JSON list of N, CA, C and O in Angstrom, two decimals:
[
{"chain": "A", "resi": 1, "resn": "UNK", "atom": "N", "xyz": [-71.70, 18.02, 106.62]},
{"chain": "A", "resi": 1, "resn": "UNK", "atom": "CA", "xyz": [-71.34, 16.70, 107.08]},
{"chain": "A", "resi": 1, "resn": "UNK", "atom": "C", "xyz": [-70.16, 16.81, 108.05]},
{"chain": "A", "resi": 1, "resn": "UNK", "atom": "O", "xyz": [-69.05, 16.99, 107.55]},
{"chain": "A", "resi": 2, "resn": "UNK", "atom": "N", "xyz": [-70.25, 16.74, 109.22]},
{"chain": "A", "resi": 2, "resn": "UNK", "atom": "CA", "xyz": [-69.19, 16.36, 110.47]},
{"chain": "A", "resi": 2, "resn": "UNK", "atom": "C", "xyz": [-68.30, 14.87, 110.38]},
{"chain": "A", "resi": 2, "resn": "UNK", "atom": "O", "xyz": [-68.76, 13.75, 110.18]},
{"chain": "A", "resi": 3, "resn": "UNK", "atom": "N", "xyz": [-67.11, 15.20, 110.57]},
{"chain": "A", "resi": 3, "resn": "UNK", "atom": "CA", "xyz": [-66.53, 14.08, 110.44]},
{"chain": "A", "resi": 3, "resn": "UNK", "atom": "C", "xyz": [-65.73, 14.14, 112.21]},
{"chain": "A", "resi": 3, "resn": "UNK", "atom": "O", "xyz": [-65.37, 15.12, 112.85]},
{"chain": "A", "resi": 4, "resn": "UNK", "atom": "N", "xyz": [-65.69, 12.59, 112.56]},
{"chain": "A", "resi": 4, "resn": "UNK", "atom": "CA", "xyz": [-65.48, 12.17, 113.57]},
{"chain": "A", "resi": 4, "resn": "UNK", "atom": "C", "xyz": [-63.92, 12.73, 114.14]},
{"chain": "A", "resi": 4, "resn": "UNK", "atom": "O", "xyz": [-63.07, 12.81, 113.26]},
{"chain": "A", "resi": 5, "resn": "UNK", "atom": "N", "xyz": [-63.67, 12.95, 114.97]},
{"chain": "A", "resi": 5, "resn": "UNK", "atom": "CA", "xyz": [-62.35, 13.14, 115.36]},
{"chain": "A", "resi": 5, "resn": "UNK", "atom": "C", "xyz": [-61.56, 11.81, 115.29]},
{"chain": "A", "resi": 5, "resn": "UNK", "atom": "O", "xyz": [-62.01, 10.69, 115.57]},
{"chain": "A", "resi": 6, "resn": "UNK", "atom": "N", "xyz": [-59.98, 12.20, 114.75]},
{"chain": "A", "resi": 6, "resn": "UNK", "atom": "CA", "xyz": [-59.49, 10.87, 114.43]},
{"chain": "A", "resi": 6, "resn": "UNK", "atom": "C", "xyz": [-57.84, 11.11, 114.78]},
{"chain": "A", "resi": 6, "resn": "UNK", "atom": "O", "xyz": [-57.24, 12.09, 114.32]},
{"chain": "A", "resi": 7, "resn": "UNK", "atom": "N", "xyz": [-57.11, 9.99, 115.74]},
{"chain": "A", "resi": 7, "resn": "UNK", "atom": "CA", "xyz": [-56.06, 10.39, 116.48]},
{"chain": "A", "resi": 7, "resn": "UNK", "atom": "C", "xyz": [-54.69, 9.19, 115.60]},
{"chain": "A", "resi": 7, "resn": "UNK", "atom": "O", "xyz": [-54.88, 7.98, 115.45]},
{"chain": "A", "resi": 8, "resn": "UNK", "atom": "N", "xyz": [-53.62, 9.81, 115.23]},
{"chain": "A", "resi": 8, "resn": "UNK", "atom": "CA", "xyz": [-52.76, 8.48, 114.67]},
{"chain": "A", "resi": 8, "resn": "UNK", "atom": "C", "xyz": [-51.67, 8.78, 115.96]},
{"chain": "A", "resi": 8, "resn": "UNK", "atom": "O", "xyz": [-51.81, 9.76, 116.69]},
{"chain": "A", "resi": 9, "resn": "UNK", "atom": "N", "xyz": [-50.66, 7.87, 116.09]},
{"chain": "A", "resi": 9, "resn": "UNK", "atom": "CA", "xyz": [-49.78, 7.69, 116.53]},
{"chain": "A", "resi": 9, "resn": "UNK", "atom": "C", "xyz": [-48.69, 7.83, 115.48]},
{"chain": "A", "resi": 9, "resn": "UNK", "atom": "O", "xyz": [-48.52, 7.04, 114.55]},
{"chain": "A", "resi": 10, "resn": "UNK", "atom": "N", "xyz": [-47.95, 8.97, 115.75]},
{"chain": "A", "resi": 10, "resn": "UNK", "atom": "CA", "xyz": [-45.99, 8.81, 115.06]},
{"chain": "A", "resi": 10, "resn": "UNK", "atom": "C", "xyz": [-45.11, 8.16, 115.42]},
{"chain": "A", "resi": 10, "resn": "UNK", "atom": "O", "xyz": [-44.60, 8.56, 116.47]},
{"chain": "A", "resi": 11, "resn": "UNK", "atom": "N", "xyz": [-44.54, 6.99, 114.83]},
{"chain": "A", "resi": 11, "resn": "UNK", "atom": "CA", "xyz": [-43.51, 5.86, 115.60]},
{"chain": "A", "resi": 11, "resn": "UNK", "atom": "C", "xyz": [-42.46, 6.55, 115.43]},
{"chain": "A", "resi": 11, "resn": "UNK", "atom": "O", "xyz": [-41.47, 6.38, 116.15]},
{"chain": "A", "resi": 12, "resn": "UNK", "atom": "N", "xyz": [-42.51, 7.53, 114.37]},
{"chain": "A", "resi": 12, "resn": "UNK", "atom": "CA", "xyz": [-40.98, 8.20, 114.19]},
{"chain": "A", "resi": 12, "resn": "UNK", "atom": "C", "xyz": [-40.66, 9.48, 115.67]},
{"chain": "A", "resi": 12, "resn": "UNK", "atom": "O", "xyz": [-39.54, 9.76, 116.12]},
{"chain": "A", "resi": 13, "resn": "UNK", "atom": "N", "xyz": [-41.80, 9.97, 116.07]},
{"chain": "A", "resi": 13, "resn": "UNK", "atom": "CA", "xyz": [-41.65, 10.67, 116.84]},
{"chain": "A", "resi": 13, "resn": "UNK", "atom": "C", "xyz": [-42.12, 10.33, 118.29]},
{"chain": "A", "resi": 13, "resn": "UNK", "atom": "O", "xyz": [-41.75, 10.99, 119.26]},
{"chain": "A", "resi": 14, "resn": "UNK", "atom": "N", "xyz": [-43.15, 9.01, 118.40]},
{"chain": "A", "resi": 14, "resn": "UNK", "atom": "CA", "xyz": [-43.40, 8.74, 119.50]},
{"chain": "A", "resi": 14, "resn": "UNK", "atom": "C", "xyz": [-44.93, 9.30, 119.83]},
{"chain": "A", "resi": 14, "resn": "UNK", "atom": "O", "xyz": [-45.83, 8.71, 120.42]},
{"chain": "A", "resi": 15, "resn": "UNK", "atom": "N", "xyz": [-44.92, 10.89, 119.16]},
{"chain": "A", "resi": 15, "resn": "UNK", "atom": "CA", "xyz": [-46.26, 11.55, 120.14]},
{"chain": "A", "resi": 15, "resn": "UNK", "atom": "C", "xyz": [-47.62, 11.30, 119.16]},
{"chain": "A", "resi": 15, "resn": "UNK", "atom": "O", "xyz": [-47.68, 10.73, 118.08]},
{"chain": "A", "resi": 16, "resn": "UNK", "atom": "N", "xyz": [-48.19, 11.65, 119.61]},
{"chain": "A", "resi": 16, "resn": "UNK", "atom": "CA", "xyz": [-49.91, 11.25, 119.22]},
{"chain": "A", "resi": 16, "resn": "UNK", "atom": "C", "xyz": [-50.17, 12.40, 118.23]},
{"chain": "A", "resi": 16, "resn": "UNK", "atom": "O", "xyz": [-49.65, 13.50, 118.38]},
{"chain": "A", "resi": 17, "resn": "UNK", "atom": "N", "xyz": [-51.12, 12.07, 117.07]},
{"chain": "A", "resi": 17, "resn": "UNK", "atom": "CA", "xyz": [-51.44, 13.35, 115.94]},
{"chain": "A", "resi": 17, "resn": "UNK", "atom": "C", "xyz": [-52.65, 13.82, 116.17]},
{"chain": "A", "resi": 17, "resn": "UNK", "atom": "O", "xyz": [-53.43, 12.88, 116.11]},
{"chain": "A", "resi": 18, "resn": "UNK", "atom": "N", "xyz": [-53.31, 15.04, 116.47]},
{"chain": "A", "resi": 18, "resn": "UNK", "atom": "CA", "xyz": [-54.85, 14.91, 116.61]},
{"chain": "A", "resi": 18, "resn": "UNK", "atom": "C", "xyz": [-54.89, 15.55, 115.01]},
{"chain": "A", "resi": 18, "resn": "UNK", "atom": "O", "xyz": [-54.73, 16.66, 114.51]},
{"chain": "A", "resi": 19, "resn": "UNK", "atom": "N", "xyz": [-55.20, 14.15, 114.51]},
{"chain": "A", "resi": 19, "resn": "UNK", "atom": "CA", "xyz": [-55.54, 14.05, 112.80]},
{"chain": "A", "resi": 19, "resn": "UNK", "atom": "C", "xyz": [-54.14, 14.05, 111.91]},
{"chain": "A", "resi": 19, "resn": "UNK", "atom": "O", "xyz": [-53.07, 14.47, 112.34]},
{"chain": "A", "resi": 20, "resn": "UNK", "atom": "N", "xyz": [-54.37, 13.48, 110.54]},
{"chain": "A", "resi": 20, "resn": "UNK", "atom": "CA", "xyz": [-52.97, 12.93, 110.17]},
{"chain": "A", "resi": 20, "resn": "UNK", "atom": "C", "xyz": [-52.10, 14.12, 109.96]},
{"chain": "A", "resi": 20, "resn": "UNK", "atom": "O", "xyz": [-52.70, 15.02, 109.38]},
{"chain": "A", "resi": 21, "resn": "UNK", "atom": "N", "xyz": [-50.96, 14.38, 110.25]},
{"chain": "A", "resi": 21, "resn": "UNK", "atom": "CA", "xyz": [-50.15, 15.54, 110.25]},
{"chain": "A", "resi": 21, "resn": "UNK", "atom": "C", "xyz": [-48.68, 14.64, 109.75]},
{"chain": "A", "resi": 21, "resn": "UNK", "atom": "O", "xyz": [-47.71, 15.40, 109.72]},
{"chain": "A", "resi": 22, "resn": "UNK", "atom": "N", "xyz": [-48.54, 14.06, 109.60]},
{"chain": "A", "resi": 22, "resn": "UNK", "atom": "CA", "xyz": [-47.22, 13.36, 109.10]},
{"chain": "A", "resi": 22, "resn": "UNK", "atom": "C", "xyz": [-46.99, 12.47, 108.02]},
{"chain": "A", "resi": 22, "resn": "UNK", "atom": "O", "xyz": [-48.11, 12.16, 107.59]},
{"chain": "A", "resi": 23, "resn": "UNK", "atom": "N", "xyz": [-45.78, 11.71, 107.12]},
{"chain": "A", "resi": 23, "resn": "UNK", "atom": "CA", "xyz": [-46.21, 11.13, 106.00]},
{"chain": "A", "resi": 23, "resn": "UNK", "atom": "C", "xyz": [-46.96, 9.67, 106.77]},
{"chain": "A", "resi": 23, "resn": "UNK", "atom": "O", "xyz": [-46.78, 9.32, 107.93]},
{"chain": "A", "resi": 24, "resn": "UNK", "atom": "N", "xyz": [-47.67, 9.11, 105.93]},
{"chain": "A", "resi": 24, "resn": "UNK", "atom": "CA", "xyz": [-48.22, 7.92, 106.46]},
{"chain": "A", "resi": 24, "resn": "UNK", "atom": "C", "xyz": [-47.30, 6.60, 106.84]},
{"chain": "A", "resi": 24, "resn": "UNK", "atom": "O", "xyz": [-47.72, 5.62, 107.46]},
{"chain": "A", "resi": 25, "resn": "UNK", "atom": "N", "xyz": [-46.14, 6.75, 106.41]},
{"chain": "A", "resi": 25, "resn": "UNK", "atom": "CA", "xyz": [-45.25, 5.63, 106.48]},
{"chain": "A", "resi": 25, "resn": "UNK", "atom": "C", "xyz": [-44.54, 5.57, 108.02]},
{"chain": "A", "resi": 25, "resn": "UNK", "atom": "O", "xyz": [-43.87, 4.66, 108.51]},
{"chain": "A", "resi": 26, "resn": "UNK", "atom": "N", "xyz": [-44.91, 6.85, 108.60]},
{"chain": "A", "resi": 26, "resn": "UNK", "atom": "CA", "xyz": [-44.09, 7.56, 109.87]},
{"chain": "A", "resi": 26, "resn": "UNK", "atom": "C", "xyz": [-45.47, 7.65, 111.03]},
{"chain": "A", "resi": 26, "resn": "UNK", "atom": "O", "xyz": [-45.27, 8.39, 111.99]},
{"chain": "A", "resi": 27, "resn": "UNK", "atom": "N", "xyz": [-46.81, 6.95, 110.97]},
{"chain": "A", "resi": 27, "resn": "UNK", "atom": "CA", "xyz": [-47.53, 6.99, 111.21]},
{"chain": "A", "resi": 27, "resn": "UNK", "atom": "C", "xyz": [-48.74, 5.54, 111.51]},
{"chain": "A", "resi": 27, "resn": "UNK", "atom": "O", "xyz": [-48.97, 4.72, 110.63]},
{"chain": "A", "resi": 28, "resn": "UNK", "atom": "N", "xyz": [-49.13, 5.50, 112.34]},
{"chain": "A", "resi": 28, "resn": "UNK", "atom": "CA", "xyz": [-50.18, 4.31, 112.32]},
{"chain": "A", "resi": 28, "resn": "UNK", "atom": "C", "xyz": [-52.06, 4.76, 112.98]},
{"chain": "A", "resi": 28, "resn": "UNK", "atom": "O", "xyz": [-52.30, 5.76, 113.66]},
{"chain": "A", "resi": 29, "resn": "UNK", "atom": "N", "xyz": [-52.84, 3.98, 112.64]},
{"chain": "A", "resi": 29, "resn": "UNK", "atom": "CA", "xyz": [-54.23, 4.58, 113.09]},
{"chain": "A", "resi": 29, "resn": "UNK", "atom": "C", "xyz": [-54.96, 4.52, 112.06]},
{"chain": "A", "resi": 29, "resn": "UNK", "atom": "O", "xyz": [-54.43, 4.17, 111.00]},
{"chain": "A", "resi": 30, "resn": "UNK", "atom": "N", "xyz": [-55.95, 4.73, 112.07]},
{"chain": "A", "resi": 30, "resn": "UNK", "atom": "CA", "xyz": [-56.41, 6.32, 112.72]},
{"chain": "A", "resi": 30, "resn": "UNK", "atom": "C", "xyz": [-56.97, 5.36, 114.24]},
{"chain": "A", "resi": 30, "resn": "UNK", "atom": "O", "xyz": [-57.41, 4.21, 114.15]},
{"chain": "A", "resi": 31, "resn": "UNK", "atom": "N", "xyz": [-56.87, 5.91, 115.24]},
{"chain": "A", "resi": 31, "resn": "UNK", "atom": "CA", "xyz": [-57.62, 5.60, 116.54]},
{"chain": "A", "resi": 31, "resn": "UNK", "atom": "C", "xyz": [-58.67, 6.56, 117.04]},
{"chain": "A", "resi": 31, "resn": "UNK", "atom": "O", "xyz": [-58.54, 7.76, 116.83]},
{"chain": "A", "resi": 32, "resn": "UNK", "atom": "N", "xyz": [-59.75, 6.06, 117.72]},
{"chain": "A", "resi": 32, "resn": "UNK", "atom": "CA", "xyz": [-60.83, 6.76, 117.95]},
{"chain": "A", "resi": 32, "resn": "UNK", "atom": "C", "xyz": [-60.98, 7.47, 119.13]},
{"chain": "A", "resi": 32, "resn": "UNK", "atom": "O", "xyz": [-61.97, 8.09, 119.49]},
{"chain": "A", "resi": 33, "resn": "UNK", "atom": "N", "xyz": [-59.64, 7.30, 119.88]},
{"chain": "A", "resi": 33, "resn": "UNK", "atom": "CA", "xyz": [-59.46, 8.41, 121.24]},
{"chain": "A", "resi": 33, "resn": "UNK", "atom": "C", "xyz": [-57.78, 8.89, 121.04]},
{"chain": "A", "resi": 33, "resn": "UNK", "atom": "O", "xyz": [-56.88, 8.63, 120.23]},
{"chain": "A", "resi": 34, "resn": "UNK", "atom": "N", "xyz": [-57.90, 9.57, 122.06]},
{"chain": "A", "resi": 34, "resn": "UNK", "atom": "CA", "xyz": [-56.33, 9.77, 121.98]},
{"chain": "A", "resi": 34, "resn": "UNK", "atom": "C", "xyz": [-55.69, 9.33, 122.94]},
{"chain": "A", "resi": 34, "resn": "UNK", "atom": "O", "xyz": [-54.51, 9.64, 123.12]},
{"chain": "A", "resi": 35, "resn": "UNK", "atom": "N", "xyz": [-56.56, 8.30, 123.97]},
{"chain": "A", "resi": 35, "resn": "UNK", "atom": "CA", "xyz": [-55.70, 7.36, 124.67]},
{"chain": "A", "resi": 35, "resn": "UNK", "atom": "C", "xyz": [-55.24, 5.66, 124.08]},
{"chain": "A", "resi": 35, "resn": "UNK", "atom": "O", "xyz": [-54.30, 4.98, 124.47]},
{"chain": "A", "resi": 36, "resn": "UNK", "atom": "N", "xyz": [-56.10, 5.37, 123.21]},
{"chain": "A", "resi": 36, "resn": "UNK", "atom": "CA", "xyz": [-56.13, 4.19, 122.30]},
{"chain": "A", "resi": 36, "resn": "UNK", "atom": "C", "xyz": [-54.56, 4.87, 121.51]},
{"chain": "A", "resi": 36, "resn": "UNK", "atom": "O", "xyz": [-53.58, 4.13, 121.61]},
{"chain": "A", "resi": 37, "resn": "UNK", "atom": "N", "xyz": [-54.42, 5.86, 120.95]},
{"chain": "A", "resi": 37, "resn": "UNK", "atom": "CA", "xyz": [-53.47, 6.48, 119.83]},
{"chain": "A", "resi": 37, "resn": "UNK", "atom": "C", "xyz": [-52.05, 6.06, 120.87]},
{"chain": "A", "resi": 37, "resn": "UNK", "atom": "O", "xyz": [-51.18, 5.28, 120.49]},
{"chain": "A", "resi": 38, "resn": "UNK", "atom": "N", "xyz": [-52.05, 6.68, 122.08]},
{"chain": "A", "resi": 38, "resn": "UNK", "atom": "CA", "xyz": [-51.31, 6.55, 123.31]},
{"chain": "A", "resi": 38, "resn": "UNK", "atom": "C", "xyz": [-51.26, 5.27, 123.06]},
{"chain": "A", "resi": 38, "resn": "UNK", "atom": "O", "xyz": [-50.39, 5.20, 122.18]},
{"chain": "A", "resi": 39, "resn": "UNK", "atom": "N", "xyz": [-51.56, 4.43, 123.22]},
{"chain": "A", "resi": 39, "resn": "UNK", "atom": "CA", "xyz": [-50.85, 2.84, 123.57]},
{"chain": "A", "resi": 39, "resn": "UNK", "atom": "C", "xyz": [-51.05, 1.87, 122.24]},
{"chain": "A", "resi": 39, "resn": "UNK", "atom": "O", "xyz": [-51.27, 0.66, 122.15]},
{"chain": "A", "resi": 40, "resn": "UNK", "atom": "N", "xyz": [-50.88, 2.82, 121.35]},
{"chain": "A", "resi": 40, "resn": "UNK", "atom": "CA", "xyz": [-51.05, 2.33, 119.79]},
{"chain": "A", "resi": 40, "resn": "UNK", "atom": "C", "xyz": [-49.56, 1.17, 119.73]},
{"chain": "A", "resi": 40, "resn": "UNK", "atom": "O", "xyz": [-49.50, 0.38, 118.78]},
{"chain": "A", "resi": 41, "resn": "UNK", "atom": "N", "xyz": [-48.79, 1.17, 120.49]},
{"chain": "A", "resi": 41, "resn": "UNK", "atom": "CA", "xyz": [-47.28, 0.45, 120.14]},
{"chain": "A", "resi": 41, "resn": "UNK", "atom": "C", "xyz": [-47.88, -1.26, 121.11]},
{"chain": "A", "resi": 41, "resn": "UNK", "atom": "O", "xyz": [-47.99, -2.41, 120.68]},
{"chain": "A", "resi": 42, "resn": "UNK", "atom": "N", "xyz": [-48.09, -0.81, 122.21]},
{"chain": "A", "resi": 42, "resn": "UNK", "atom": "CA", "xyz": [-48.87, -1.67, 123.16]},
{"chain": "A", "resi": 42, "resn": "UNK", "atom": "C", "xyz": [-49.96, -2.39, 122.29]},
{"chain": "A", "resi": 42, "resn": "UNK", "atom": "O", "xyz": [-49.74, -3.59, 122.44]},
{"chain": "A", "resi": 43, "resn": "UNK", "atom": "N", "xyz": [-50.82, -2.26, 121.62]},
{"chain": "A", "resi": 43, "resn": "UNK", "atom": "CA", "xyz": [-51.80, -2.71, 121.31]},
{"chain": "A", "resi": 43, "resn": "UNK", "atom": "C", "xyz": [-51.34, -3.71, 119.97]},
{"chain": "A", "resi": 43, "resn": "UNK", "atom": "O", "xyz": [-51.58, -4.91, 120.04]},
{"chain": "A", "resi": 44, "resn": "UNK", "atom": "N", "xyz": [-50.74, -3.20, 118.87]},
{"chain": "A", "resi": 44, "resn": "UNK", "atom": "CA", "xyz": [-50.01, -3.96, 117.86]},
{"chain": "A", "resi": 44, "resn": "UNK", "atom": "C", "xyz": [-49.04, -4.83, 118.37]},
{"chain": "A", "resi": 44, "resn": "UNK", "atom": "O", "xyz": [-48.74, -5.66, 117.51]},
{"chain": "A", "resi": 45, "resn": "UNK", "atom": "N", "xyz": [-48.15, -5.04, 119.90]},
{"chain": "A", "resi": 45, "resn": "UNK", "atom": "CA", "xyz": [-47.25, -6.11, 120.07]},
{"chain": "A", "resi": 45, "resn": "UNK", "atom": "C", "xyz": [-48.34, -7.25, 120.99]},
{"chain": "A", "resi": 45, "resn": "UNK", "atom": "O", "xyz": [-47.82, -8.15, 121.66]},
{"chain": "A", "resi": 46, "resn": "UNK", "atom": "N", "xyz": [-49.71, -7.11, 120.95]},
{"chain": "A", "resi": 46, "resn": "UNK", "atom": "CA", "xyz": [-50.54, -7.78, 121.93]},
{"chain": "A", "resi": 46, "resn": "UNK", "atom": "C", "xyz": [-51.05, -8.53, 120.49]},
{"chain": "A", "resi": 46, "resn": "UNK", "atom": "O", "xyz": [-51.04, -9.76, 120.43]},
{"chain": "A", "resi": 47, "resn": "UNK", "atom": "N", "xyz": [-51.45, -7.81, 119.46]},
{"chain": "A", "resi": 47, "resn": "UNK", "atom": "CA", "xyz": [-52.22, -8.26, 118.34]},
{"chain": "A", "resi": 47, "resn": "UNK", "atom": "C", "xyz": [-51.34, -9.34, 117.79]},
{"chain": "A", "resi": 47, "resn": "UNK", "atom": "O", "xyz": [-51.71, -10.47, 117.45]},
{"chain": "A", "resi": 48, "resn": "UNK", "atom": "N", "xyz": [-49.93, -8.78, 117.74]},
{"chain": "A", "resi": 48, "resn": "UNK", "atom": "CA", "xyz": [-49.05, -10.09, 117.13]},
{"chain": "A", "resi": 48, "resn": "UNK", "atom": "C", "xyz": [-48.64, -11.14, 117.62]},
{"chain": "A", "resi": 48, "resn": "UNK", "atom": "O", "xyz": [-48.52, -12.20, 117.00]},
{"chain": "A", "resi": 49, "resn": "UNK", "atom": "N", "xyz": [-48.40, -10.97, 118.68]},
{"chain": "A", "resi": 49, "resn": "UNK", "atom": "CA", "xyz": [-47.94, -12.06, 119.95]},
{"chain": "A", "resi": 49, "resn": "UNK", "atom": "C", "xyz": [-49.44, -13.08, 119.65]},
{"chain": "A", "resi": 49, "resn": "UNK", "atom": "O", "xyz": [-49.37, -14.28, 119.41]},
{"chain": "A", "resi": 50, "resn": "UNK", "atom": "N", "xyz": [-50.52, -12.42, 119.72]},
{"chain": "A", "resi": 50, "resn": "UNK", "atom": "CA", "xyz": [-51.99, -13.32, 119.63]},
{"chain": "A", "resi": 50, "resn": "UNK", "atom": "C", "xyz": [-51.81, -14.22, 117.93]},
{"chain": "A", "resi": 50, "resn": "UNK", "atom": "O", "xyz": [-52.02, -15.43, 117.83]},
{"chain": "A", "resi": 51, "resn": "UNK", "atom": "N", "xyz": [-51.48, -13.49, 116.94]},
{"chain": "A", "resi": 51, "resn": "UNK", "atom": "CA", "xyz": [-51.28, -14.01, 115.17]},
{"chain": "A", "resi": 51, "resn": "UNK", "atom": "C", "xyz": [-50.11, -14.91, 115.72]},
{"chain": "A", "resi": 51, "resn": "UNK", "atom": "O", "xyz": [-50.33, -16.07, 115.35]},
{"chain": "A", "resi": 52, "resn": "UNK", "atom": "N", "xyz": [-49.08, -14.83, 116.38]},
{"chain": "A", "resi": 52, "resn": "UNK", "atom": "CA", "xyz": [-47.98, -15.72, 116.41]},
{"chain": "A", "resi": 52, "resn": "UNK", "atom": "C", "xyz": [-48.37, -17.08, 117.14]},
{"chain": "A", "resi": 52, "resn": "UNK", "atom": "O", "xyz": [-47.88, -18.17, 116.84]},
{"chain": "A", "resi": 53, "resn": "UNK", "atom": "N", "xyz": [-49.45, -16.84, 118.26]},
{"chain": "A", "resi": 53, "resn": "UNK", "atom": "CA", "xyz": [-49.91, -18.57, 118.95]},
{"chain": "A", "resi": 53, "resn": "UNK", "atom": "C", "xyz": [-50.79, -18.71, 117.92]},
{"chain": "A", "resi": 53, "resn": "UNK", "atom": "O", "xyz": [-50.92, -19.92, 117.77]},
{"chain": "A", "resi": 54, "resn": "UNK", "atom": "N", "xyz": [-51.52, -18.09, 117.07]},
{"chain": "A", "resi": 54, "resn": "UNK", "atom": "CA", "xyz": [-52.43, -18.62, 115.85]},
{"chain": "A", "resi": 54, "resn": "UNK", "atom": "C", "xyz": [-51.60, -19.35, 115.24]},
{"chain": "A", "resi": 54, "resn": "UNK", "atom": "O", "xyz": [-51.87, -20.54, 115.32]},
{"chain": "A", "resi": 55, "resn": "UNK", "atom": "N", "xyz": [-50.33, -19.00, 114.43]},
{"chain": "A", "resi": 55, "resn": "UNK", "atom": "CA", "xyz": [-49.63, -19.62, 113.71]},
{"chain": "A", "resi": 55, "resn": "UNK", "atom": "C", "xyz": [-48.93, -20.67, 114.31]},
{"chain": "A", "resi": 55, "resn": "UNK", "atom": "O", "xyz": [-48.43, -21.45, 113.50]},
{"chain": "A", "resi": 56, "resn": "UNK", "atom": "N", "xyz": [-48.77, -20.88, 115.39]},
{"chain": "A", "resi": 56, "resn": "UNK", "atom": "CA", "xyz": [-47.99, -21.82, 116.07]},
{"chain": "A", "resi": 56, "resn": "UNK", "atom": "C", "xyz": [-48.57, -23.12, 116.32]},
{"chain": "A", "resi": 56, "resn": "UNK", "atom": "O", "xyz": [-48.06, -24.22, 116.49]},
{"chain": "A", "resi": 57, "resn": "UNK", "atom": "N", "xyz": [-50.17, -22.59, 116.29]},
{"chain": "A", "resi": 57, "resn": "UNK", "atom": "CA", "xyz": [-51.70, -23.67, 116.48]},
{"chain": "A", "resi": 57, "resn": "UNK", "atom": "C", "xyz": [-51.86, -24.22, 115.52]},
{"chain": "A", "resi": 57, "resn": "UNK", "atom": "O", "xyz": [-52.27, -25.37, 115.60]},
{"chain": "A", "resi": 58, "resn": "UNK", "atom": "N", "xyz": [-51.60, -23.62, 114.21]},
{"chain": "A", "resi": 58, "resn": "UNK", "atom": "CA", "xyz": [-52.30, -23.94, 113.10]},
{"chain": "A", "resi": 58, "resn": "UNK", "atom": "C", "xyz": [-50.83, -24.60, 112.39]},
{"chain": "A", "resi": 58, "resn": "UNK", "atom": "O", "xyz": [-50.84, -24.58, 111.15]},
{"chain": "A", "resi": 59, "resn": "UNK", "atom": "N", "xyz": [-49.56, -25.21, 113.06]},
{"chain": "A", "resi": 59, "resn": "UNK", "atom": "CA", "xyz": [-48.27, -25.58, 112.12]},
{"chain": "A", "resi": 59, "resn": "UNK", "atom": "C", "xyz": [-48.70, -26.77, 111.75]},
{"chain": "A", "resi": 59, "resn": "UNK", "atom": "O", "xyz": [-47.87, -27.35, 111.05]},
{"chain": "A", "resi": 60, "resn": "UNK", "atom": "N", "xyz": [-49.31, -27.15, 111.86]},
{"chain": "A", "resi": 60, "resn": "UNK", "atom": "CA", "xyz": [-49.56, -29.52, 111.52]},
{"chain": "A", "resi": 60, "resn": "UNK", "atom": "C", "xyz": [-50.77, -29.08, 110.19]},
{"chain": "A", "resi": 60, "resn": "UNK", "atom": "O", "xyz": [-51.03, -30.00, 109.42]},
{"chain": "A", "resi": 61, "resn": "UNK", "atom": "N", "xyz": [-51.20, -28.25, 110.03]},
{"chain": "A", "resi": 61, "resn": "UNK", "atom": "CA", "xyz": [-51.94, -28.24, 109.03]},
{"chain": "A", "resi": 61, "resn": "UNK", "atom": "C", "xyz": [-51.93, -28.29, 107.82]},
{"chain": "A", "resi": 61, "resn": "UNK", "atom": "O", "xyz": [-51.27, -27.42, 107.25]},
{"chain": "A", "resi": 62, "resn": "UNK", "atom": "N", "xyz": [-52.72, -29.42, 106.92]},
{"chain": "A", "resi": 62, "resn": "UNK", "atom": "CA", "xyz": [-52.16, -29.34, 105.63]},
{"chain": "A", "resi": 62, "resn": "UNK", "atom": "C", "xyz": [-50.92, -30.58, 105.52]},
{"chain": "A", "resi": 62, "resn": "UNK", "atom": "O", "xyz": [-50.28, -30.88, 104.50]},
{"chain": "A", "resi": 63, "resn": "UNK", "atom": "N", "xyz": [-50.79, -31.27, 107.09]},
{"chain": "A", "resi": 63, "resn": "UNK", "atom": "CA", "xyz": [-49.49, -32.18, 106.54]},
{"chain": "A", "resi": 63, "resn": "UNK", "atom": "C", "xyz": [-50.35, -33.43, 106.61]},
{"chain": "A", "resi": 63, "resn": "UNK", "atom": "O", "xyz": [-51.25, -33.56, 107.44]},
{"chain": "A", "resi": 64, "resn": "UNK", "atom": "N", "xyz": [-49.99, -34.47, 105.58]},
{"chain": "A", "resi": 64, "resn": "UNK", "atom": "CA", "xyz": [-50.70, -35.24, 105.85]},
{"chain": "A", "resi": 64, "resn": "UNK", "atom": "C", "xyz": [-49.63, -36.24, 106.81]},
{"chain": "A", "resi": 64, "resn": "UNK", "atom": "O", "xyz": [-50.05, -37.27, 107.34]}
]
């Protein structure tokens, strides 16, 4: 059984893992290239910024 190649990003160190090499707390991924792993910091402040106008959309809800 072959398993897929799998890339994390180290926030503690910045550089890219080809496969997990660090504790997981010092780590994010798994990403499926190692240019996705590369802009792993980029991609999570796009995802939240998007959850934060969700939450900002959704504040009147629930009030009567």
């Amino acid at each position: 059984m072959s398993e897929e190649k799998r890339y994390w990003y180290n926030v503690k160190t910045g550089e890219v893992e080809d496969g997990p090499q660090s504790f997981s707390k010092d780590r994010i991924g798994p990403f499926a290239t190692r240019k996705e792993a590369e802009h792993a910091l980029e991609t999570y402040a796009q995802r939240n910024r998007a959850w934060d106008e969700e939450d900002d959309e959704d504040e009147g809800w629930g009030i009567l």
